[in-house]
Short mmCIF file of C-alpha atoms in Angstrom, two decimals:
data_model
loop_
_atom_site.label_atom_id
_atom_site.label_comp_id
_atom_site.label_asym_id
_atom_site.label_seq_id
_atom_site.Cartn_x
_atom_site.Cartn_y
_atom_site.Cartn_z
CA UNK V 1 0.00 0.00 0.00
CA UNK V 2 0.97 3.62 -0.55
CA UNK V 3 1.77 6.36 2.37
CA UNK V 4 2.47 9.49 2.32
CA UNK V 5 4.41 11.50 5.05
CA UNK V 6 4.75 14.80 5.68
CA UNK V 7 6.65 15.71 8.75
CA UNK V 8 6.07 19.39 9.66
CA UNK V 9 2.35 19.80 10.59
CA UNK V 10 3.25 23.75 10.87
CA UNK V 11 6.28 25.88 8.85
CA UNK V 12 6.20 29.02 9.95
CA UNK V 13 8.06 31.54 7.86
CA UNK V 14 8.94 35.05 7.60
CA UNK V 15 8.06 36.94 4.20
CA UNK V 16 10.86 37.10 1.28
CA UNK V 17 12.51 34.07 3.24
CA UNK V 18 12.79 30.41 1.77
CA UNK V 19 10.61 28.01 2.97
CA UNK V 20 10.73 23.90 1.89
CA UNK V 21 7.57 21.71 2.80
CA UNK V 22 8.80 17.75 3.00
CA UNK V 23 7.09 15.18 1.44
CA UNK V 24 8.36 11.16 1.61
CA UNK V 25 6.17 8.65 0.10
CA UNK V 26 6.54 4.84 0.56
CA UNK V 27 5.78 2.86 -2.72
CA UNK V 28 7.16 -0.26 -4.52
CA UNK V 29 6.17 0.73 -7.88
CA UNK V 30 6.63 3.74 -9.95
CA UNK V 31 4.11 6.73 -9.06
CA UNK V 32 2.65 10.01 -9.78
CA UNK V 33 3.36 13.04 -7.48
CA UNK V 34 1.12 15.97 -6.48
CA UNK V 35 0.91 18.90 -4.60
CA UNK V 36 -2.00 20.46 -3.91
CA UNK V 37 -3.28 23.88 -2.20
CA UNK V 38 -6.01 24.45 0.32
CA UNK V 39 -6.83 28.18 1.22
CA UNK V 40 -9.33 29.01 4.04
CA UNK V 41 -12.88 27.21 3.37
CA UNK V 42 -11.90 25.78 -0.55
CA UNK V 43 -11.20 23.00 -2.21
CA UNK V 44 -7.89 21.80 -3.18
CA UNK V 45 -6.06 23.51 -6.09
CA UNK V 46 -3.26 21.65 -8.31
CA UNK V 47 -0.13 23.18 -7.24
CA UNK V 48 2.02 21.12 -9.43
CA UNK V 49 2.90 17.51 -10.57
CA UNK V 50 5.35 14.58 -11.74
CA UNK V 51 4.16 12.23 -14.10
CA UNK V 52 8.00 11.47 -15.71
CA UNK V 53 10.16 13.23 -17.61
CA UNK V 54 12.52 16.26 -15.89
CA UNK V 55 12.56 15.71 -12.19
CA UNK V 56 12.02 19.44 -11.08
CA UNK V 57 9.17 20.60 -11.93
CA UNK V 58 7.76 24.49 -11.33
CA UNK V 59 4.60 25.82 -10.82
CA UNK V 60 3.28 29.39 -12.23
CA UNK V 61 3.81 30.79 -8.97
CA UNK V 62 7.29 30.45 -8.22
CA UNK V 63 6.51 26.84 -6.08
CA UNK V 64 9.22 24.09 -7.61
CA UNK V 65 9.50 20.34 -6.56
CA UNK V 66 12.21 17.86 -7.09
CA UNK V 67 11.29 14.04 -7.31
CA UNK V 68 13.93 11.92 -5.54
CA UNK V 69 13.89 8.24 -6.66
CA UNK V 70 16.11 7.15 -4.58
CA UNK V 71 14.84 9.08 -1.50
CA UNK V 72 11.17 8.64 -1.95
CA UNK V 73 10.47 12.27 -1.68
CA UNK V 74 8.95 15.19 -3.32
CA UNK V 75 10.06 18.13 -1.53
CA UNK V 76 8.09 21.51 -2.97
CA UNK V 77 10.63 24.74 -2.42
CA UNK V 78 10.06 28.52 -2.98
CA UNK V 79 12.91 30.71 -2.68
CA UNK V 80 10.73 33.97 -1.48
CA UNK V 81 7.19 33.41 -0.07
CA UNK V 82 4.27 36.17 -0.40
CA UNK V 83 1.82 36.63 2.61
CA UNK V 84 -0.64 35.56 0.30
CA UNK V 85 1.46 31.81 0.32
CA UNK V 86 0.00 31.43 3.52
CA UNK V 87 -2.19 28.24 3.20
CA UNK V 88 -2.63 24.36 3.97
CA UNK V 89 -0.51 21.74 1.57
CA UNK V 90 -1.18 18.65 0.58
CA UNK V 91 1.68 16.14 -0.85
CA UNK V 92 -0.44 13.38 -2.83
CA UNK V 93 0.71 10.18 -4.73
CA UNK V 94 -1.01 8.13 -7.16
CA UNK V 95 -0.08 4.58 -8.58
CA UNK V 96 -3.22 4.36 -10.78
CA UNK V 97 -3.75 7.48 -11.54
CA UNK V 98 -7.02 7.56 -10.34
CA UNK V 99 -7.05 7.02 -6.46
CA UNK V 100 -5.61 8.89 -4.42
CA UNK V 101 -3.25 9.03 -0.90
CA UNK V 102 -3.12 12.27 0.74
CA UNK V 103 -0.71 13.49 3.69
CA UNK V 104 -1.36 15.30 6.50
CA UNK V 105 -0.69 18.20 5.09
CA UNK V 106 1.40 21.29 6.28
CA UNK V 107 -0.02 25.08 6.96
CA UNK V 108 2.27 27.43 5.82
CA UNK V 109 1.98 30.63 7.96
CA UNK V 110 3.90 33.32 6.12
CA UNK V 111 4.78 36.12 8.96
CA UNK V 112 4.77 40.04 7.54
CA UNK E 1 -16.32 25.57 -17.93
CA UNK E 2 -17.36 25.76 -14.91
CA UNK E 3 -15.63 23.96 -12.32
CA UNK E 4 -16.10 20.45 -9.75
CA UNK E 5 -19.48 21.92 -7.88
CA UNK E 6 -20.92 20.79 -4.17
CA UNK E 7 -23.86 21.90 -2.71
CA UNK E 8 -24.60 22.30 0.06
CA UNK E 9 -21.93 23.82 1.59
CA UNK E 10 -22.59 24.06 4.51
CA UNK E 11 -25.02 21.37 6.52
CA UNK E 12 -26.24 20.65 9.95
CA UNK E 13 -27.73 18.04 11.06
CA UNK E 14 -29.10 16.79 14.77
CA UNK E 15 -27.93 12.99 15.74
CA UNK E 16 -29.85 10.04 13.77
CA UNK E 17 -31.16 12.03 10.38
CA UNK E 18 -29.86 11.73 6.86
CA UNK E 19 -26.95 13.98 5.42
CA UNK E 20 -27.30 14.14 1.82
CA UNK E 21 -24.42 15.88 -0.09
CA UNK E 22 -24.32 16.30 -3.88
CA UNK E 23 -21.66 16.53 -6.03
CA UNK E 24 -21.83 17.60 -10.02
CA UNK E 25 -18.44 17.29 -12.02
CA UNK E 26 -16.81 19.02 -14.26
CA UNK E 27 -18.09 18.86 -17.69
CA UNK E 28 -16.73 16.24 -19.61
CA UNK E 29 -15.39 14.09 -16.43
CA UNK E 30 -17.37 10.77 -15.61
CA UNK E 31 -14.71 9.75 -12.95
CA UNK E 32 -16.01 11.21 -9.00
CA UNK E 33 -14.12 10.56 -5.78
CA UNK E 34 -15.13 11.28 -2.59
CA UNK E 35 -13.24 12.41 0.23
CA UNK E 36 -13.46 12.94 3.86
CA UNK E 37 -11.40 15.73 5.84
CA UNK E 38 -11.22 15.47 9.40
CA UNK E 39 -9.75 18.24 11.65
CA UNK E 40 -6.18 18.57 11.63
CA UNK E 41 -6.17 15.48 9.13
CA UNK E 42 -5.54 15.21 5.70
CA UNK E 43 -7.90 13.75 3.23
CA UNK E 44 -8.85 10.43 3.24
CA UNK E 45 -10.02 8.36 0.46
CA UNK E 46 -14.04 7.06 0.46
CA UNK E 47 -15.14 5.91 -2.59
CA UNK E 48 -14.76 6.09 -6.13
CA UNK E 49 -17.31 6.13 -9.21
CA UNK E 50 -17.83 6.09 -12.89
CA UNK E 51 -21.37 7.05 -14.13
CA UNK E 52 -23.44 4.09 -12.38
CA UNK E 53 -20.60 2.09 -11.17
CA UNK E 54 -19.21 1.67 -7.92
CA UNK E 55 -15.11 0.79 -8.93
CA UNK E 56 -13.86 1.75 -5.44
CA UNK E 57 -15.34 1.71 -1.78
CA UNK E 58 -12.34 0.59 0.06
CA UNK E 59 -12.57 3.17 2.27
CA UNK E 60 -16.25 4.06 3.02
CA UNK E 61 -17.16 2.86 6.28
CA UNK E 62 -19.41 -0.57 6.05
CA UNK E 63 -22.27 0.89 7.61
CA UNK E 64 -24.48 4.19 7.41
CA UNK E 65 -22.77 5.11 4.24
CA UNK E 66 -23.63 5.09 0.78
CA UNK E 67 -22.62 6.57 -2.59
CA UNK E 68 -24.15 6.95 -6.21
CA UNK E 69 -23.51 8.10 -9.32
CA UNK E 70 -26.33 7.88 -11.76
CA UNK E 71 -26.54 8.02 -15.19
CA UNK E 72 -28.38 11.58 -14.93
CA UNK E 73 -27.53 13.88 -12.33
CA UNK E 74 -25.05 14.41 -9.55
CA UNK E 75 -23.35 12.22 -7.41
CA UNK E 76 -24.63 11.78 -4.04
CA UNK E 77 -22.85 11.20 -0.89
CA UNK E 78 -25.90 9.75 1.50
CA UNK E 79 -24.86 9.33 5.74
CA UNK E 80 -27.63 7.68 7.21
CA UNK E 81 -28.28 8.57 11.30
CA UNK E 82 -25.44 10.52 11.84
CA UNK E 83 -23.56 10.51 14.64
CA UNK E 84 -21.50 13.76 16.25
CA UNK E 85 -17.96 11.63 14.79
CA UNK E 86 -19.54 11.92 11.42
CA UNK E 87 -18.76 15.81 11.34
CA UNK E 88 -16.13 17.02 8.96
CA UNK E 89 -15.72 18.55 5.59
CA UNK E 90 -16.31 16.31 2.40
CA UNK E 91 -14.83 16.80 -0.56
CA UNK E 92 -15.50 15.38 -4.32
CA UNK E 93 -13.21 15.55 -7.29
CA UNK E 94 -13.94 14.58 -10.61
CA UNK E 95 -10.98 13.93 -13.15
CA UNK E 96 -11.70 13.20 -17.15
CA UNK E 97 -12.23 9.71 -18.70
CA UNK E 98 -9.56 7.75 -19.11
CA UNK E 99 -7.33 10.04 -17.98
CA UNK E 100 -4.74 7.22 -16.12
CA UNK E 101 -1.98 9.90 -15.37
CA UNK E 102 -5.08 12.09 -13.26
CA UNK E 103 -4.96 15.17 -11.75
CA UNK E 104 -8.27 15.27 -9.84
CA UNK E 105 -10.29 18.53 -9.54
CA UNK E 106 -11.40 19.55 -6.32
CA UNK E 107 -14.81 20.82 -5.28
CA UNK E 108 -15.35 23.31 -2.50
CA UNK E 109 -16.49 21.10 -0.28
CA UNK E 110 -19.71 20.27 2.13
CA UNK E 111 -18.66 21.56 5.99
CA UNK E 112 -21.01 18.93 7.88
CA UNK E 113 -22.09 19.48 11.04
CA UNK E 114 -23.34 17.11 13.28
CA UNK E 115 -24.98 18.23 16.72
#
């Protein structure tokens, strides 16, 4: 069965500073990565995603994440954070394509 | 094209009636998944259907719960006699047929309340 892990339940953060959310999966077979965004009362938004190709891969917003084969992980990086980066993430992995496993997610808190 | 839509949004309910929550995907996608959101949790998986197909209920509970998809209309979540553990926010994605390598899109989600 899949897991997904992600270790800091809170990252606090100061604006204009680097922040990195962790993300470790356990899987035997290959898989498909996500992260996802949730701001206050919505839905979950596609952050960005691995399916193969180039390892890093960017979002429109300045979020990157780096799949690590080897490490099981898909770490999601910004090098500046807004206040309005201030949100809950979700690190997701699919074998299927089709179902499923969320973490635990991690807020974000950017501080002004 | 408008987006994964869940109504309601917000519903409250006293212990041992029927939460019904409805979910309508996004045009084109025959693939819904429903989720449940505890506090301070992450989402967990419930069920998964294709237009009047059940594929995947490995993680609905056995009892109380129920899901459909039919051939017209929404999807429908159904909790019958809720209990106070049965509060949390439910969410339903849709993704678009056939799509294996999925990115699922995310409704806003029902808040249930159970009191």
């Amino acid at each position: 069965a899949q897991s997904v892990t992600q270790l800091d339940s809170q990252v606090p953060v100061f604006e204009e500073a680097p922040v990195e959310l962790r993300c470790n999966y356990s899987s035997s077979v290959s898989v498909y990565l996500f992260w996802y965004v949730q701001y206050p009362n919505q839905g979950l938004q596609l952050l960005l995603k691995y399916l193969s190709g180039s390892t890093l891969v960017k979002s429109i917003n300045g979020f990157e994440a780096e799949f690590n084969k080897s490490q099981t992980s898909f770490h999601l990086r910004k090098p500046s954070v807004h206040i309005s980066d201030t949100a809950e993430y979700f690190c997701a992995v699919s074998v299927t394509g089709n179902q499923f496993y969320f973490g635990t997610g991690t807020s974000l808190t950017v501080i002004p | 094209n408008a987006g994964v839509m869940q109504n309601p949004r917000h519903l409250v309910r006293r212990r041992g009636q029927e939460a019904r929550l409805r979910c309508s995907p996004m045009k084109g996608h025959s693939h819904v998944y429903w989720y449940r959101q505890l506090p301070e949790e992450g989402l967990k998986f419930m069920v998964y259907l294709q237009k009047e197909n059940i594929i995947d209920e490995s993680g609905m509970p056995k009892e109380r719960f129920s899901a459909e998809f039919p051939k017209e209309g929404p999807s429908i979540l159904r909790i019958q006699q809720v209990v106070r553990g049965d509060s949390a926010a439910y969410f339903c994605a849709s993704s678009p047929i056939g799509q294996g390598q999925g990115e699922q899109y995310f409704g806003p989600g029902t808040r249930l309340t159970v009191t």
